[in-house]
Coordinates of C-alpha atoms and ligand atoms in Angstrom, one line a residue:
M322 CA -4.2 13.3 5.8
C323 CA -6.4 15.1 3.2
G324 CA -10.1 14.8 3.8
I325 CA -13.2 14.9 1.6
V326 CA -16.9 15.5 2.4
G327 CA -19.8 16.2 -0.1
Y328 CA -23.5 16.6 0.1
V329 CA -26.4 16.5 -2.4
G330 CA -30.0 16.9 -1.2
P331 CA -32.6 19.5 -0.4
R332 CA -30.7 21.2 2.5
V333 CA -28.3 24.2 2.5
A334 CA -25.0 22.3 2.2
T335 CA -22.4 24.8 3.5
P336 CA -22.9 24.4 7.4
M337 CA -22.9 20.5 6.9
L338 CA -19.7 20.7 4.8
I339 CA -18.0 23.0 7.2
E340 CA -19.1 20.8 10.2
G341 CA -17.9 17.7 8.2
L342 CA -14.4 19.3 7.6
K343 CA -14.1 20.2 11.3
R344 CA -14.7 16.4 12.0
L345 CA -11.8 15.7 9.6
E346 CA -9.4 18.2 11.2
Y347 CA -7.8 15.5 13.3
R348 CA -6.3 13.9 10.2
G349 CA -3.9 16.8 9.8
Y350 CA -4.2 19.4 7.0
D351 CA -2.7 22.9 6.0
S352 CA -5.6 24.4 3.8
A353 CA -9.3 24.0 3.1
G354 CA -11.8 24.7 0.6
I355 CA -15.4 24.2 -0.6
A356 CA -17.2 24.5 -3.9
M357 CA -20.8 24.6 -4.7
S358 CA -23.0 24.0 -7.8
N359 CA -26.1 26.3 -7.5
G360 CA -27.4 26.8 -10.9
H361 CA -25.4 29.9 -11.5
G362 CA -22.1 28.0 -12.2
L363 CA -19.5 26.9 -9.7
E364 CA -18.6 29.0 -6.6
T365 CA -15.4 28.2 -4.7
R366 CA -13.9 29.5 -1.5
K367 CA -10.5 28.4 -0.2
A368 CA -8.1 29.4 2.6
K369 CA -4.8 28.6 3.9
G370 CA -4.6 27.4 7.5
K371 CA -7.4 26.3 9.8
I372 CA -11.0 25.5 9.0
S373 CA -11.9 28.6 11.0
M374 CA -10.3 30.7 8.2
L375 CA -12.5 29.1 5.6
E376 CA -15.5 29.5 7.9
G377 CA -14.8 33.3 8.3
L378 CA -14.4 33.6 4.5
V379 CA -17.8 31.8 3.9
N380 CA -19.4 33.8 6.6
G381 CA -18.2 37.1 5.0
N382 CA -19.0 36.1 1.5
P383 CA -21.6 33.3 1.6
I384 CA -21.8 30.5 -0.8
H385 CA -25.3 29.2 -1.5
G386 CA -26.5 25.8 -2.8
S387 CA -27.3 22.3 -2.0
V388 CA -24.8 20.4 -4.0
G389 CA -21.3 20.8 -2.7
I390 CA -17.9 19.3 -2.1
A391 CA -15.3 20.3 0.5
H392 CA -11.7 19.3 1.4
T393 CA -8.9 19.7 3.7
R394 CA -5.5 19.5 2.1
W395 CA -2.3 18.1 3.4
A396 CA 0.4 19.4 1.0
T397 CA 2.2 17.1 -1.3
H398 CA 2.7 18.9 -4.6
G399 CA 2.9 22.5 -4.0
K400 CA 3.1 24.8 -0.8
P401 CA 0.1 25.0 1.3
N402 CA -1.7 28.2 0.1
E403 CA -5.0 29.4 -1.3
C404 CA -4.2 28.5 -4.9
N405 CA -3.1 25.1 -4.1
A406 CA -5.9 24.3 -1.9
H407 CA -8.7 22.1 -3.2
P408 CA -11.2 22.2 -4.9
Q409 CA -9.2 22.6 -8.1
V410 CA -11.2 23.9 -11.1
D411 CA -10.6 23.6 -14.9
C412 CA -10.0 26.6 -17.4
T413 CA -13.8 27.4 -17.7
N414 CA -14.7 27.0 -14.0
T415 CA -17.2 24.3 -15.0
I416 CA -15.5 21.4 -13.2
A417 CA -14.3 21.4 -9.5
V418 CA -12.4 18.3 -8.0
V419 CA -11.3 17.5 -4.6
H420 CA -8.7 14.8 -4.4
N421 CA -6.9 12.6 -1.8
G422 CA -3.9 10.7 -3.0
I423 CA -1.2 11.4 -5.7
I424 CA -1.4 11.4 -9.4
E425 CA 2.0 9.9 -10.4
N426 CA 2.0 10.8 -14.0
F427 CA 0.8 14.4 -13.5
S428 CA 3.7 16.0 -15.1
A429 CA 3.3 14.3 -18.3
L430 CA -0.5 15.0 -18.2
R431 CA 0.0 18.6 -17.5
K432 CA 2.5 19.0 -20.5
M433 CA -0.1 17.3 -22.7
L434 CA -3.0 19.4 -21.6
Q435 CA -0.9 22.6 -21.8
M436 CA -0.2 21.7 -25.4
Q437 CA -3.8 21.4 -26.0
G438 CA -4.4 24.9 -24.7
H439 CA -5.2 24.3 -21.0
T440 CA -4.0 26.9 -18.6
F441 CA -2.8 25.8 -15.1
K442 CA -3.0 28.0 -12.1
S443 CA -1.8 25.8 -9.2
E444 CA 1.4 23.6 -8.5
T445 CA -1.0 20.6 -7.6
D446 CA -1.1 17.2 -9.2
T447 CA -4.9 17.4 -8.7
E448 CA -5.4 20.3 -11.1
V449 CA -4.9 17.8 -14.1
L450 CA -7.9 15.9 -13.1
A451 CA -10.1 19.0 -13.5
H452 CA -8.6 19.8 -16.9
L453 CA -8.9 16.1 -18.2
I454 CA -12.5 16.0 -17.0
E455 CA -13.1 19.3 -18.9
A456 CA -11.5 18.0 -21.9
A457 CA -13.4 14.7 -21.8
F458 CA -16.9 16.3 -20.8
D459 CA -19.7 15.5 -23.3
G460 CA -22.8 16.1 -21.2
K461 CA -22.5 13.5 -18.6
L462 CA -20.2 14.1 -15.8
E463 CA -19.7 10.3 -14.9
D464 CA -18.6 9.4 -18.4
A465 CA -16.1 12.3 -18.5
V466 CA -14.6 11.2 -15.1
I467 CA -14.3 7.7 -16.5
D468 CA -12.5 8.9 -19.6
A469 CA -10.1 11.2 -17.4
L470 CA -9.3 8.5 -14.9
A471 CA -8.3 6.0 -17.7
L472 CA -5.3 8.4 -18.3
V473 CA -4.3 8.6 -14.8
E474 CA -1.6 6.6 -12.8
G475 CA -1.5 6.9 -9.1
T476 CA -4.0 6.9 -6.2
Y477 CA -7.1 8.8 -5.7
G478 CA -10.3 9.3 -3.8
I479 CA -12.1 12.0 -5.6
A480 CA -15.3 14.0 -5.7
V481 CA -16.3 16.1 -8.6
L482 CA -18.9 18.7 -9.5
S483 CA -19.8 20.1 -12.9
S484 CA -21.9 23.2 -13.5
K485 CA -22.9 21.6 -16.8
D486 CA -24.3 18.5 -15.3
P487 CA -25.6 20.2 -12.0
D488 CA -27.3 18.5 -9.1
K489 CA -24.9 15.6 -9.3
I490 CA -21.6 14.6 -7.4
V491 CA -19.5 11.9 -8.9
C492 CA -16.8 10.2 -6.8
A493 CA -14.3 7.5 -7.4
R494 CA -11.7 5.6 -5.6
K495 CA -8.3 3.8 -6.2
G496 CA -6.1 3.5 -3.2
S497 CA -7.7 6.2 -1.1
P498 CA -10.7 5.6 1.0
L499 CA -14.2 6.8 0.1
L500 CA -17.7 6.1 1.4
I501 CA -21.3 7.1 0.3
G502 CA -23.5 8.2 3.3
L503 CA -27.2 7.6 2.7
G504 CA -29.7 9.9 4.2
E505 CA -33.5 10.4 3.5
G506 CA -33.6 12.0 0.1
E507 CA -30.0 13.1 0.5
Y508 CA -26.5 11.5 0.1
F509 CA -23.0 12.3 1.2
V510 CA -19.6 11.3 0.2
A511 CA -16.7 11.3 2.6
S512 CA -13.2 10.0 3.0
D513 CA -13.9 9.2 6.7
A514 CA -17.1 8.3 8.4
A515 CA -16.5 10.9 11.1
A516 CA -17.3 13.6 8.6
I517 CA -20.8 12.5 8.1
L518 CA -21.7 10.7 11.3
Q519 CA -23.8 13.5 12.6
Q520 CA -25.9 13.1 9.5
T521 CA -26.2 9.4 8.9
R522 CA -24.9 6.0 10.0
Q523 CA -25.9 4.1 6.8
V524 CA -22.9 3.9 4.4
V525 CA -21.6 2.2 1.4
Y526 CA -17.9 1.6 1.2
L527 CA -16.4 2.0 -2.3
D528 CA -13.6 -0.3 -3.4
D529 CA -10.9 0.4 -5.7
G530 CA -12.0 0.8 -9.3
E531 CA -15.5 1.9 -8.3
M532 CA -17.3 5.2 -8.7
G533 CA -20.4 6.7 -7.1
V534 CA -23.0 8.9 -8.8
L535 CA -25.1 10.9 -6.3
T536 CA -28.0 12.9 -7.0
K537 CA -31.1 14.0 -4.7
D538 CA -33.1 11.1 -6.2
G539 CA -30.5 8.4 -5.3
Y540 CA -27.1 7.0 -5.9
E541 CA -25.6 4.3 -8.0
V542 CA -22.2 2.6 -7.8
L543 CA -20.5 1.8 -11.1
D544 CA -17.2 0.3 -12.2
L545 CA -14.9 2.2 -14.4
D546 CA -16.5 0.6 -17.4
A547 CA -19.8 2.1 -16.4
R548 CA -21.3 -1.1 -15.3
R549 CA -23.6 -1.1 -12.3
V550 CA -22.0 -2.8 -9.1
S551 CA -24.4 -4.0 -6.5
K552 CA -23.0 -3.1 -2.9
G553 CA -24.1 -3.8 0.6
V554 CA -25.0 -1.2 3.0
S555 CA -23.1 -1.1 6.4
R556 CA -23.9 0.7 9.6
I557 CA -21.4 2.7 11.6
D558 CA -21.6 1.9 15.3
W559 CA -19.4 4.8 16.6
S560 CA -21.4 7.2 18.8
L561 CA -20.9 11.0 18.4
D562 CA -19.5 11.2 22.0
E563 CA -16.7 9.0 20.9
I564 CA -15.6 11.6 18.3
E565 CA -16.0 14.5 20.7
K566 CA -13.6 15.7 23.6
G567 CA -16.1 15.0 26.3
G568 CA -14.7 17.4 28.7
F569 CA -11.1 16.7 28.1
D570 CA -8.8 19.4 26.9
H571 CA -7.5 17.4 24.0
F572 CA -8.5 14.1 22.2
M573 CA -5.0 12.7 23.2
L574 CA -5.7 13.0 26.9
K575 CA -9.3 11.7 26.5
E576 CA -7.9 8.7 24.6
I577 CA -5.1 8.0 27.2
F578 CA -7.8 8.1 29.8
E579 CA -10.1 5.7 27.8
Q580 CA -7.6 2.8 28.0
P581 CA -9.3 0.9 31.0
Q582 CA -12.3 0.7 28.9
T583 CA -10.8 0.3 25.5
I584 CA -8.6 -2.6 26.5
Q585 CA -11.5 -4.1 28.1
N586 CA -13.4 -3.9 24.7
T587 CA -10.6 -5.5 23.0
M588 CA -10.8 -8.5 25.4
R589 CA -14.5 -8.7 25.7
G590 CA -15.9 -12.2 25.0
R591 CA -12.6 -13.4 23.8
L592 CA -10.9 -14.8 26.9
V593 CA -11.8 -18.1 28.2
V594 CA -10.1 -18.0 31.5
E595 CA -10.8 -21.5 32.8
E596 CA -9.2 -23.0 29.8
G597 CA -6.5 -20.3 29.3
F598 CA -7.5 -19.9 25.9
S599 CA -8.9 -17.2 23.5
K600 CA -11.8 -17.2 21.2
L601 CA -11.1 -15.2 18.1
G602 CA -14.2 -15.5 15.7
G603 CA -12.7 -13.6 12.7
L604 CA -9.4 -15.5 12.0
N605 CA -11.0 -17.6 9.2
L606 CA -8.4 -20.2 9.7
T607 CA -9.1 -23.8 10.9
K608 CA -7.5 -25.5 13.8
D609 CA -5.3 -27.4 11.3
E610 CA -4.3 -24.3 9.3
L611 CA -3.4 -22.6 12.5
K612 CA -1.3 -25.6 13.6
A613 CA 0.5 -25.6 10.2
I614 CA 1.7 -22.0 10.4
D615 CA 5.4 -22.2 10.6
Q616 CA 6.4 -18.5 10.3
I617 CA 4.8 -15.3 11.1
V618 CA 5.6 -12.0 9.5
I619 CA 4.2 -8.9 11.2
T620 CA 4.1 -5.7 9.1
A621 CA 3.1 -2.3 10.0
C622 CA 4.3 1.3 10.5
G623 CA 5.0 3.7 13.4
T624 CA 3.2 2.9 16.5
S625 CA 1.7 -0.3 15.1
W626 CA 5.2 -1.5 14.2
H627 CA 6.2 -0.9 17.8
S628 CA 3.3 -3.1 18.9
G629 CA 4.4 -5.7 16.2
L630 CA 7.9 -5.9 18.0
I631 CA 6.1 -7.0 21.1
G632 CA 4.2 -9.4 18.9
E633 CA 7.3 -10.9 17.7
L634 CA 8.4 -11.6 21.3
Y635 CA 5.1 -13.1 22.1
T636 CA 5.0 -15.5 19.2
E637 CA 8.6 -16.6 19.5
E638 CA 8.7 -17.0 23.2
L639 CA 5.2 -18.4 23.9
A640 CA 4.0 -20.0 20.6
R641 CA 7.5 -20.9 19.4
I642 CA 6.8 -19.9 15.9
R643 CA 9.5 -17.9 13.9
C644 CA 8.5 -14.3 13.5
E645 CA 9.8 -11.3 11.7
V646 CA 8.6 -7.8 12.0
E647 CA 8.9 -5.6 9.0
Y648 CA 8.4 -2.0 8.3
A649 CA 5.6 -2.2 5.7
S650 CA 7.4 0.3 3.6
E651 CA 10.5 -1.8 3.3
F652 CA 8.7 -5.2 3.1
R653 CA 6.8 -4.3 0.0
Y654 CA 10.0 -3.6 -2.0
R655 CA 12.0 -6.5 -0.8
N656 CA 11.9 -10.2 -1.9
P657 CA 10.8 -11.6 1.4
I658 CA 10.6 -15.2 2.1
V659 CA 6.8 -16.0 2.4
T660 CA 5.2 -19.2 1.7
D661 CA 1.6 -20.6 2.0
T662 CA 2.5 -21.6 5.7
T663 CA 3.3 -18.0 6.6
L664 CA 0.8 -16.0 8.5
C665 CA 1.2 -12.4 7.6
V666 CA -0.2 -10.2 10.7
V667 CA -0.9 -6.7 9.5
I668 CA -1.4 -4.1 12.2
S669 CA -3.1 -0.8 11.6
Q670 CA -5.2 1.5 13.6
S671 CA -6.7 3.3 10.6
G672 CA -6.8 0.3 8.2
E673 CA -5.8 2.7 5.5
T674 CA -2.1 3.3 5.7
A675 CA -0.8 3.0 2.2
D676 CA 2.3 1.2 2.9
T677 CA 0.7 -1.4 5.1
L678 CA -2.0 -2.0 2.6
A679 CA 0.5 -2.5 -0.2
A680 CA 2.6 -4.9 2.2
M681 CA -0.5 -7.0 2.9
R682 CA -1.3 -7.3 -0.8
E683 CA 2.2 -8.3 -1.5
A684 CA 2.1 -11.0 1.1
K685 CA -1.2 -12.3 -0.3
R686 CA 0.2 -12.4 -3.6
R687 CA 3.1 -14.6 -2.5
G688 CA 0.5 -17.0 -0.9
A689 CA 0.6 -16.0 2.7
K690 CA -2.6 -15.9 4.8
T691 CA -3.3 -12.4 6.0
L692 CA -4.6 -11.4 9.3
G693 CA -5.5 -7.7 9.9
L694 CA -5.4 -6.2 13.5
V695 CA -7.3 -3.2 12.7
N696 CA -9.3 -0.6 14.6
V697 CA -11.5 1.2 12.0
V698 CA -14.2 -1.1 11.0
G699 CA -15.0 -1.3 7.3
S700 CA -11.5 0.1 6.4
T701 CA -9.6 -1.2 3.4
I702 CA -7.2 -3.6 5.2
A703 CA -10.1 -4.8 7.2
R704 CA -12.0 -5.6 4.0
E705 CA -9.1 -7.1 2.1
D706 CA -7.5 -9.3 4.8
D707 CA -8.3 -13.0 5.0
G708 CA -9.2 -12.7 8.5
G709 CA -9.0 -10.2 11.4
I710 CA -9.1 -9.2 15.0
Y711 CA -10.9 -5.9 15.4
L712 CA -9.4 -3.9 18.2
H713 CA -12.7 -2.2 19.2
A714 CA -10.9 0.7 20.7
G715 CA -13.4 3.3 19.3
P716 CA -12.3 6.1 17.0
E717 CA -8.8 7.4 17.7
I718 CA -8.9 11.2 16.9
G719 CA -5.5 12.5 18.4
V720 CA -2.9 12.2 15.7
A721 CA -0.4 10.4 18.3
S722 CA -1.8 6.9 18.7
T723 CA -2.3 5.9 22.2
K724 CA -5.2 3.6 23.0
A725 CA -4.8 1.9 19.5
F726 CA -1.3 0.6 21.0
T727 CA -2.5 -1.0 24.1
S728 CA -5.4 -2.5 22.3
Q729 CA -3.0 -3.9 19.6
V730 CA -0.7 -5.4 22.1
A731 CA -3.7 -7.0 23.9
A732 CA -5.0 -8.3 20.6
L733 CA -1.5 -9.8 19.9
A734 CA -1.6 -11.5 23.4
L735 CA -5.0 -13.0 22.5
L736 CA -3.6 -14.2 19.3
T737 CA -0.5 -15.8 20.8
L738 CA -2.7 -17.4 23.6
K739 CA -4.5 -19.1 20.8
L740 CA -1.5 -20.1 18.8
A741 CA 0.4 -21.2 21.8
R742 CA -2.4 -23.2 23.4
L743 CA -2.6 -25.2 20.1
R744 CA 0.9 -26.0 20.4
N745 CA 2.9 -26.2 23.6
M746 CA 1.4 -23.9 26.2
S747 CA 0.0 -25.7 29.2
V748 CA -3.5 -24.9 30.4
V749 CA -1.9 -23.6 33.7
K750 CA 0.3 -21.1 31.8
G751 CA -2.6 -20.1 29.6
R752 CA -4.8 -19.4 32.7
E753 CA -2.1 -17.3 34.2
V754 CA -1.9 -15.1 31.0
A755 CA -5.8 -14.9 30.8
E756 CA -6.0 -13.9 34.5
A757 CA -3.3 -11.4 34.3
M758 CA -5.0 -9.9 31.2
L759 CA -8.3 -9.5 33.0
A760 CA -6.5 -7.5 35.6
L761 CA -5.2 -4.9 33.2
P762 CA -8.2 -2.3 33.0
A763 CA -8.1 -1.7 36.7
Q764 CA -4.2 -1.6 36.7
I765 CA -4.3 1.0 34.0
Q766 CA -6.8 3.0 35.9
S767 CA -4.6 2.9 39.0
I768 CA -1.8 4.5 36.9
L769 CA -4.0 7.1 35.5
D770 CA -5.1 8.0 39.1
H771 CA -1.5 9.2 39.7
A772 CA -1.2 11.3 36.4
S773 CA -0.5 14.4 38.3
E774 CA 2.9 12.8 39.4
V775 CA 3.8 12.5 35.7
E776 CA 2.7 16.1 35.1
E777 CA 5.2 17.2 37.7
I778 CA 8.0 15.4 36.2
A779 CA 6.9 17.0 32.7
E780 CA 7.2 20.5 34.3
R781 CA 10.7 19.6 35.4
F782 CA 11.9 18.4 31.9
K783 CA 9.6 20.5 29.6
D784 CA 12.6 22.5 28.4
A785 CA 14.9 19.7 27.6
T786 CA 16.3 19.4 24.1
N787 CA 17.1 15.6 24.0
F788 CA 15.6 12.5 25.8
L789 CA 16.8 8.9 25.7
Y790 CA 14.3 6.2 26.4
L791 CA 15.9 2.7 27.4
G792 CA 14.5 -0.7 28.0
R793 CA 15.3 -4.3 27.4
G794 CA 13.3 -7.4 26.4
Y795 CA 9.6 -6.5 26.3
Q796 CA 10.4 -2.9 27.3
F797 CA 12.7 -2.0 24.2
P798 CA 9.5 -1.6 22.0
V799 CA 8.1 0.4 24.7
A800 CA 11.2 2.7 24.8
L801 CA 10.8 3.2 21.1
E802 CA 7.2 4.0 21.6
G803 CA 7.9 6.5 24.5
A804 CA 10.5 8.3 22.3
L805 CA 8.2 8.5 19.2
K806 CA 5.3 9.9 21.3
L807 CA 7.6 12.7 22.7
K808 CA 9.1 13.7 19.4
E809 CA 5.8 13.8 17.5
I810 CA 3.9 16.0 19.8
S811 CA 6.7 18.0 21.7
Y812 CA 9.2 18.2 18.8
I813 CA 12.0 17.2 21.3
H814 CA 14.6 15.1 19.9
A815 CA 14.2 11.6 21.5
E816 CA 15.7 8.1 20.9
G817 CA 14.7 4.8 22.2
Y818 CA 17.4 2.2 22.4
P819 CA 17.8 -1.3 24.1
A820 CA 19.2 -0.4 27.4
A821 CA 22.5 -2.3 27.0
E822 CA 23.1 -1.1 23.5
M823 CA 23.6 2.4 24.9
K824 CA 27.2 1.9 25.7
H825 CA 28.0 1.1 22.1
G826 CA 27.4 4.8 21.2
P827 CA 24.5 6.8 22.6
I828 CA 26.3 7.0 26.0
A829 CA 28.4 9.8 24.5
L830 CA 25.2 11.9 24.7
I831 CA 24.9 11.6 28.4
D832 CA 25.6 14.8 30.6
S833 CA 23.8 16.4 33.4
E834 CA 21.3 17.9 30.9
M835 CA 20.2 14.6 29.6
P836 CA 17.0 13.0 30.8
V837 CA 17.1 9.4 30.5
V838 CA 13.8 7.4 30.8
F839 CA 14.5 3.8 32.0
I840 CA 11.5 1.4 31.6
A841 CA 12.5 -1.2 34.2
P842 CA 9.6 -2.9 35.7
H843 CA 10.5 -6.0 37.9
D844 CA 10.8 -8.6 35.1
A845 CA 13.4 -11.2 34.0
V846 CA 15.9 -8.6 32.9
F847 CA 15.5 -6.1 35.8
D848 CA 18.8 -6.8 37.3
K849 CA 20.5 -6.2 33.9
V850 CA 18.7 -2.9 33.5
V851 CA 20.0 -1.7 37.0
S852 CA 23.5 -2.0 35.8
N853 CA 22.6 0.2 32.8
I854 CA 21.0 2.7 35.1
Q855 CA 24.3 2.9 37.0
E856 CA 26.3 3.6 33.8
V857 CA 24.0 6.6 33.2
K858 CA 24.1 7.9 36.7
A859 CA 27.8 7.6 36.8
R860 CA 27.8 10.1 33.9
G861 CA 25.5 12.6 35.6
G862 CA 22.4 11.8 33.6
K863 CA 19.0 12.5 35.1
V864 CA 17.2 9.3 35.5
I865 CA 13.4 9.0 35.3
C866 CA 12.5 5.3 36.1
I867 CA 9.2 3.5 35.3
T868 CA 9.3 0.6 37.7
S869 CA 6.9 -1.8 39.4
Q870 CA 7.8 -2.1 43.1
E871 CA 9.9 -0.7 45.7
E872 CA 13.5 -1.6 45.0
P873 CA 16.2 -0.7 47.6
V874 CA 18.8 -1.2 44.8
L875 CA 17.4 1.8 43.1
E876 CA 17.9 4.1 46.0
G877 CA 20.3 7.0 45.2
M878 CA 20.4 6.0 41.6
I879 CA 17.3 7.4 40.2
D880 CA 15.9 11.1 40.3
H881 CA 12.3 10.4 39.5
E882 CA 10.2 7.2 39.9
I883 CA 6.9 6.3 38.3
R884 CA 5.3 3.1 39.7
V885 CA 3.1 0.8 37.7
P886 CA 1.2 -2.3 39.3
Q887 CA 2.8 -5.7 39.0
T888 CA 1.9 -8.1 36.1
I889 CA 3.5 -10.8 34.2
D890 CA 6.4 -9.9 32.1
M891 CA 4.7 -10.1 28.7
L892 CA 2.0 -7.7 29.8
Y893 CA 4.1 -5.0 31.3
P894 CA 4.1 -3.1 28.1
I895 CA 0.5 -2.2 28.4
L896 CA 1.1 -0.7 31.8
T897 CA 4.5 0.9 31.2
V898 CA 3.6 2.7 28.1
I899 CA 0.8 4.7 30.0
P900 CA 3.1 7.0 32.0
L901 CA 5.2 7.6 28.7
Q902 CA 2.1 8.7 27.0
L903 CA 1.2 11.1 29.7
L904 CA 4.7 12.4 29.8
A905 CA 4.8 13.2 26.2
Y906 CA 1.3 14.8 26.5
Y907 CA 2.2 17.0 29.6
I908 CA 5.5 18.1 28.1
A909 CA 3.8 19.1 24.8
V910 CA 1.0 21.0 26.6
K911 CA 3.5 22.7 28.7
R912 CA 5.3 23.9 25.6
G913 CA 2.2 25.4 24.3
L914 CA 1.9 23.0 21.4
N915 CA -1.0 21.7 19.4
V916 CA -1.1 18.1 20.9
D917 CA -3.9 16.8 18.8
Q918 CA -2.5 18.1 15.3
P919 CA 1.2 18.3 15.6
R920 CA 3.0 20.0 12.8
N921 CA 3.6 18.0 9.6
L922 CA 1.8 14.9 10.6
A923 CA -1.4 13.2 9.5
K924 CA -3.5 10.8 11.2
S925 CA -3.8 8.3 8.4
V926 CA -0.9 8.2 5.9
T927 CA -2.6 7.2 2.7
V928 CA 0.3 8.1 0.5
E929 CA 3.5 6.1 -0.1
Ligands
LIG550 C1 2.3 7.5 15.9 C2 1.4 7.2 14.9 C3 1.9 6.7 13.6 C4 1.0 5.6 13.1 C5 1.5 5.1 11.7 C6 0.5 3.9 11.4 O1 1.6 8.1 17.1 O2 0.2 7.5 15.0 O3 3.2 6.3 13.7 O4 1.1 4.5 14.0 O5 1.2 6.0 10.8 O6 -0.7 4.1 11.3 P1 -1.9 3.0 11.3 O7 -1.8 2.2 12.6 O8 -3.2 3.8 11.3 O9 -1.5 2.1 10.2

């Protein structure tokens, strides 16, 4: 979603701000802008479309200064156009604001400000902030921001400039991430560490209700009553290589190919093979507390919700603990049954998804212990959960989630191993799971080595208008994930279904034009899935089958086969999803689409 970057220091700001915006491109946006305070008032440039448009504008009409803020906007209130792009300014062009989030009472505030004589130019909710700060300004920008924010309902991560209090950036957060980057005699503000990684690795994460005041001479963090808050400095461990394409055509392909390594990183130091056990240092739960858990609620969105469905099967089948998986957006507005012996497992790649964060807070409020399975270190969910398992998958830049999914499933397997071994799982069974997990990186690599076979299948089906993905047991969530990957980047309509459920409706869709992807490794329900394949074949559907060994029974029934190595039933999702990620990727590329930044999508959904 929207991205913020700002700079104050001795250097010329524009190149750094443009570079920072480019690092935020992956989050999804439709316009961009930059504002500078340079002793001659505020200068602003804005453009609809890609950062390259803004860059062209700035090259043609340079904007000078060393105190500036910049933004990528993902439209919520008002069309994507130059006027609605941020920074938004006040009537007198003395205040410039960039904003992530949504001001919920903007309509009432706008009316109030109009009655006071303020003139609005854009359709955005953000513009009210510029006018509110203008109205409250009395010489000190941070005081005006505090007064303005007191009137605001909603969520925000903001950065503000004023030509009347120059050489300063004021930033503040409520519900939308923001960090301050610390350089040598220079300071940055950003909504995502990727924007400033090239400049500094030392950061201070702002919490809700906090504000940063940045000048060349230093920074301070205040609460919204202007009291100083003392904050720790964190170090970002990501390398620059990790946020670059490294020779791949797209981030998504790079991230698919990183999976042998990323899954290894998720498991590193956590598997005790001899004892069939896992060591998870960050749970913050004693053995007795772990044993007392009598219900698990998993809450997440999108791809993370799909991994949660696999987690449900793990915890019920292996640890014998009742488990519910909830869309975070639904959970937060229900009246769920949660007690102090409930463990709420919160899954999120970004650690910033607004619905997931709200669901976690709700579970906490109801007395549950919360456990975050999060990829982005220092993200809000990671900081607010009671305990956590970091995925260690490295930055995921492609909008379509790939490596985070496999790492989430691996982390859920590690968690299950721990819970199950504390209950009823034998050491022999635990060892079997641990050994099978250790084999996964090489097995993923062997699937990737045959990516060209998936590419050929993509060529055959790139013009299809519908796809069905079918699987049973552990493969049903994989079917959902395969369908989601295809629709989000290729814009082909795709549905995932439990294979046997197909005959209760979707079978009506099947004709000779319909590709049907069966995820049918040789597991406990393989024979059942074979009957479902027959039902599709009998109706002329084109069958693409992901399976795990040569099966004479499939002869004549399938049109295309993709083979994955053999593993234990519970770990097949980590292997079978790989060809589905590749299939979606190659189809989208062959359709000429922007794989890393699909239309309408944002990487981290920080609005409700
Ligand atoms: C799909 C995708 C989204 C995310 C969802 C949750 O490829 O990326 O469905 O999985 O928005 O995001 P996180 O995991 O960051 O909470």
